Coordinates of C-alpha atoms in Angstrom, one line a residue:
X9 CA -2.4 17.9 2.1
X10 CA -3.2 14.5 0.6
X11 CA -6.9 13.6 0.7
X12 CA -8.1 11.0 3.2
X13 CA -8.6 7.4 1.9
X14 CA -11.9 6.6 0.3
X15 CA -14.5 5.6 2.9
X16 CA -17.8 6.1 1.0
X17 CA -19.1 8.5 3.6
X18 CA -20.9 11.8 3.1
X19 CA -17.8 13.8 4.2
X20 CA -15.6 12.1 1.5
X21 CA -18.3 13.0 -1.1
X22 CA -18.3 16.6 0.1
X23 CA -14.5 16.8 -0.1
X24 CA -14.5 15.2 -3.5
X25 CA -17.1 17.6 -4.8
X26 CA -15.0 20.5 -3.5
X27 CA -11.9 19.1 -5.3
X28 CA -14.0 18.7 -8.5
X29 CA -15.0 22.4 -8.3
X30 CA -11.4 23.4 -7.7
X31 CA -10.4 21.3 -10.7
X32 CA -13.0 23.0 -12.8
X33 CA -11.8 26.4 -11.9
X34 CA -8.2 25.4 -12.6
X35 CA -9.2 23.9 -15.9
X36 CA -10.8 27.1 -17.0
X37 CA -7.6 28.9 -16.2
X38 CA -5.7 26.4 -18.4
X39 CA -3.7 25.1 -15.3
X40 CA -4.0 21.5 -16.5
X41 CA -1.5 19.9 -14.1
X42 CA -3.1 21.4 -11.1
X43 CA -6.6 20.5 -12.4
X44 CA -5.4 16.9 -12.9
X45 CA -4.2 16.8 -9.3
X46 CA -7.5 18.1 -8.0
X47 CA -9.6 15.5 -10.0
X48 CA -7.2 12.8 -9.0
X49 CA -7.9 13.8 -5.4
X50 CA -11.6 13.5 -6.0
X51 CA -11.2 10.1 -7.6
X52 CA -9.1 8.9 -4.6
X53 CA -11.9 9.9 -2.3
X54 CA -14.8 8.7 -4.4
X55 CA -13.6 6.4 -7.2
X56 CA -17.1 5.4 -8.3
X57 CA -18.2 8.8 -9.7
X58 CA -17.9 8.8 -13.5
X59 CA -17.7 12.6 -13.9
X60 CA -14.5 12.8 -12.0
X61 CA -12.9 10.4 -14.5
X62 CA -14.3 12.2 -17.5
X63 CA -13.2 15.6 -16.1
X64 CA -9.6 14.3 -15.7
X65 CA -9.8 12.8 -19.2
X66 CA -10.7 16.2 -20.6
X67 CA -7.4 17.6 -19.1
X68 CA -5.4 14.7 -20.7
X69 CA -7.3 15.4 -24.0
X70 CA -6.1 19.0 -23.9
X71 CA -2.5 17.7 -23.6
X72 CA -3.1 15.0 -26.3
X73 CA -2.2 12.2 -23.8
X74 CA -4.5 9.8 -25.6
X75 CA -3.5 6.6 -23.7
X76 CA -4.5 8.3 -20.4
X77 CA -7.7 9.7 -22.0
X78 CA -8.6 6.1 -23.1
X79 CA -7.9 4.7 -19.6
X80 CA -10.0 7.3 -17.8
X81 CA -12.9 7.1 -20.3
X82 CA -13.1 3.3 -20.1
X83 CA -13.3 3.6 -16.3
X84 CA -16.0 6.3 -16.6
X85 CA -18.0 4.1 -19.0
X86 CA -17.8 1.1 -16.6
X87 CA -19.4 3.4 -14.0
X88 CA -21.9 5.0 -16.3
X89 CA -22.6 3.3 -19.6
X90 CA -24.7 6.3 -20.7
X91 CA -21.8 8.8 -20.4
X92 CA -21.8 10.9 -23.6
X93 CA -18.5 12.5 -22.7
X94 CA -17.0 9.2 -21.8
X95 CA -17.8 7.6 -25.2
X96 CA -17.0 10.8 -27.1
X97 CA -13.5 11.2 -25.6
X98 CA -12.8 7.5 -25.9
X99 CA -13.6 7.7 -29.6
X100 CA -11.2 10.7 -29.9
X101 CA -8.5 8.8 -28.1
X102 CA -8.9 5.7 -30.3
X103 CA -9.0 7.7 -33.5
X104 CA -5.8 9.6 -32.5
X105 CA -4.2 6.3 -31.6
X106 CA -4.8 5.1 -35.2
X107 CA -7.5 2.7 -34.2
X108 CA -10.0 4.2 -36.5
X109 CA -12.8 1.6 -36.7
X110 CA -12.9 1.3 -32.9
X111 CA -12.9 5.1 -32.5
X112 CA -15.8 5.5 -35.0
X113 CA -17.9 3.0 -33.0
X114 CA -17.3 4.9 -29.8
X115 CA -18.1 8.3 -31.5
X116 CA -21.3 6.8 -33.0
X117 CA -22.3 5.6 -29.6
X118 CA -21.7 9.0 -28.1
X119 CA -23.8 10.6 -30.9
X120 CA -26.6 8.2 -30.3
X121 CA -26.6 9.0 -26.5
X122 CA -26.2 12.7 -27.1
X123 CA -29.1 12.9 -29.4
X124 CA -31.3 11.1 -27.0
X125 CA -30.4 13.4 -24.1
X126 CA -29.9 16.9 -25.6
X127 CA -30.5 16.8 -29.4
X128 CA -29.9 20.5 -29.9
X129 CA -26.8 20.8 -27.6
X130 CA -23.4 22.1 -28.8
X131 CA -21.9 18.7 -27.9
X132 CA -24.0 16.8 -30.4
X133 CA -22.7 19.1 -33.1
X134 CA -19.1 18.7 -31.9
X135 CA -19.5 14.9 -31.8
X136 CA -20.9 14.9 -35.4
X137 CA -18.0 17.0 -36.6
X138 CA -15.4 14.6 -35.1
X139 CA -17.3 11.5 -36.4
X140 CA -17.5 13.1 -39.9
X141 CA -13.8 13.7 -39.9
X142 CA -13.1 10.1 -38.8
X143 CA -15.5 8.7 -41.4
X144 CA -13.9 10.8 -44.1
X145 CA -10.4 9.6 -43.1
X146 CA -11.7 6.0 -43.2
X147 CA -13.2 6.6 -46.7
X148 CA -10.0 8.1 -48.0
X149 CA -8.0 5.0 -47.0
X150 CA -10.5 2.6 -48.5
X151 CA -10.9 4.8 -51.6
X152 CA -7.1 4.8 -52.2
X153 CA -7.0 1.0 -51.7
X154 CA -9.9 0.5 -54.1
X155 CA -8.3 2.8 -56.7
X156 CA -5.1 0.9 -56.5
X157 CA -6.9 -2.4 -56.9
X158 CA -8.9 -1.1 -59.9
X159 CA -5.8 0.2 -61.6
X160 CA -4.0 -3.1 -61.2
X161 CA -7.1 -5.0 -62.5
X162 CA -7.4 -2.6 -65.5
X163 CA -3.7 -3.3 -66.5
X164 CA -4.3 -7.0 -66.3
X165 CA -7.6 -6.8 -68.3
X166 CA -5.9 -4.7 -71.0
X167 CA -3.1 -7.2 -71.2
X168 CA -5.5 -10.1 -71.4
X169 CA -7.4 -8.3 -74.2
X170 CA -4.3 -7.8 -76.2
X171 CA -3.3 -11.4 -75.7
X172 CA -6.7 -12.6 -76.8
X173 CA -6.6 -10.5 -80.0
X174 CA -3.0 -11.6 -80.8
X175 CA -4.2 -15.2 -81.1
X176 CA -5.7 -14.4 -84.5
X177 CA -3.3 -11.6 -85.5
X178 CA 0.0 -11.6 -83.5
X179 CA 1.0 -8.2 -84.9
X180 CA -2.2 -6.4 -84.0
X181 CA -3.0 -4.5 -80.9
X182 CA -6.4 -4.7 -79.2
X183 CA -9.0 -2.7 -81.2
X184 CA -9.5 0.9 -79.9
X185 CA -13.2 0.3 -79.5
X186 CA -12.6 -2.6 -77.0
X187 CA -10.1 -0.6 -75.0
X188 CA -12.5 2.3 -74.8
X189 CA -15.3 0.0 -73.6
X190 CA -12.9 -1.4 -71.0
X191 CA -12.0 2.1 -69.9
X192 CA -15.7 3.0 -69.5
X193 CA -16.3 -0.1 -67.3
X194 CA -13.5 1.0 -64.9
X195 CA -14.8 4.5 -64.9
X196 CA -18.2 3.4 -63.8
X197 CA -16.6 1.1 -61.1
X198 CA -14.8 4.2 -59.7
X199 CA -17.9 6.4 -59.8
X200 CA -19.0 5.9 -56.1
X201 CA -15.6 7.2 -55.0
X202 CA -15.8 10.4 -57.1
X203 CA -17.1 13.4 -55.2
X204 CA -20.2 15.0 -56.7
X205 CA -23.3 16.9 -55.5
X206 CA -25.4 15.4 -52.7
X207 CA -29.0 14.9 -53.9
X208 CA -31.2 17.8 -52.7
X209 CA -33.8 15.6 -51.0
X210 CA -31.0 14.4 -48.6
X211 CA -30.1 18.0 -47.6
X212 CA -31.7 20.3 -45.0
X213 CA -33.5 23.3 -46.6
X214 CA -32.0 25.6 -44.0
X215 CA -28.4 24.5 -43.7
X216 CA -28.2 23.0 -47.3
X217 CA -26.0 20.3 -45.7
X218 CA -26.7 16.5 -45.7
X219 CA -29.1 15.5 -43.0
X220 CA -27.8 14.1 -39.7
X221 CA -31.0 13.8 -37.6
X222 CA -33.9 14.7 -39.9
X223 CA -37.4 15.4 -38.5
X224 CA -40.6 16.1 -40.4
X225 CA -43.2 18.8 -39.4
X226 CA -47.0 18.5 -39.7
X227 CA -46.6 20.6 -42.9
X228 CA -44.6 17.7 -44.4
X229 CA -41.3 19.6 -44.6
X230 CA -38.1 17.9 -43.3
X231 CA -35.5 19.8 -41.4
X232 CA -32.3 19.1 -39.4
X233 CA -33.6 18.6 -35.8
X234 CA -31.0 20.8 -34.0
X235 CA -31.4 23.6 -36.5
X236 CA -35.2 23.6 -36.3
X237 CA -35.2 23.4 -32.5
X238 CA -32.9 26.4 -32.5
X239 CA -35.2 28.3 -34.8
X240 CA -38.2 27.5 -32.6
X241 CA -36.4 28.7 -29.6
X242 CA -34.8 31.9 -30.9
X243 CA -36.9 33.0 -33.8
X244 CA -40.4 31.8 -33.1
X245 CA -42.7 28.8 -32.9
X246 CA -43.5 28.4 -36.6
X247 CA -42.4 26.4 -39.6
X248 CA -39.6 28.3 -41.4
X249 CA -41.0 27.6 -44.8
X250 CA -44.8 27.4 -44.4
X251 CA -45.0 29.8 -41.5
X252 CA -47.5 27.5 -39.8
X253 CA -47.6 27.3 -36.0
X254 CA -45.2 24.7 -34.8
X255 CA -44.3 23.2 -31.4
X256 CA -41.2 21.0 -30.6
X257 CA -43.4 18.1 -29.6
X258 CA -44.9 18.0 -33.1
X259 CA -41.6 17.0 -34.7
X260 CA -41.4 13.4 -35.8
X261 CA -38.1 11.6 -36.9
X262 CA -38.1 11.1 -40.7
X263 CA -36.8 7.6 -40.6
X264 CA -37.1 7.1 -44.4
X265 CA -34.8 10.1 -45.1
X266 CA -32.5 9.0 -42.3
X267 CA -32.1 5.5 -43.8
X268 CA -31.6 7.0 -47.3
X269 CA -28.8 9.3 -45.9
X270 CA -27.1 6.3 -44.2
X271 CA -27.3 4.3 -47.4
X272 CA -25.9 7.2 -49.4
X273 CA -23.0 7.8 -47.0
X274 CA -22.2 4.1 -46.9
X275 CA -21.6 4.2 -50.7
X276 CA -20.3 7.8 -51.0
X277 CA -18.0 8.4 -48.0
X278 CA -16.7 11.6 -49.6
X279 CA -20.0 13.2 -48.5
X280 CA -18.7 13.2 -44.9
X281 CA -16.3 16.0 -45.8
X282 CA -17.4 19.0 -43.8
X283 CA -17.7 22.2 -45.8

């Protein structure tokens, strides 16, 4: 039976919540069409509840219906601008619709919100993984474009060098030394796009990966926040390296390292590639 029209009353809210619970159960059983119908019923009854929209968007995400994911997530964000899932799935929808720069912005927003709410949650890690993939794809495209431009410029420069030398000796080629120097210049120009090792001071001592959300302990050691919080919760409340007693409230964001990482990634997009 179709749900009653939205009236804003407590009964409508109760029915909508029941439909949401039904949708959740159907989603867990991979019955996506039925789950979508249940969430749609909840939305019809109470259209101003953001979670109903993000739950339905999650079903559309499973079916890779990105236009519908985008539509539902934009509505959810209108209702709740702090919706981590709303910004996250909007980012995924935009990236999968070939709108990379827009998608990256939405993913960055969801990461910012997620870190503020639950810094050690699985979702923050999931968001970072997707953001890294998008950033790496962006870097690959820009890198190919820069490599093509450099190659064209190198050909032009070599030709100009030969023409310049031929003014004094039409039969002579450009000296080997000059060509080697030119080659070295272009090699240096391409260096930032050449994958290498990430500097040790930009990597967590536990994960050995580049920092995402670095925090510093009273001992002066910097760790990845989520990893250290997990250590404190599951292993014990002490610094993994110094073994000194440590509580979560003692962790302080290491802004200097965070800025250094951001500067490094902005110049070396290959470092976004997940191992």
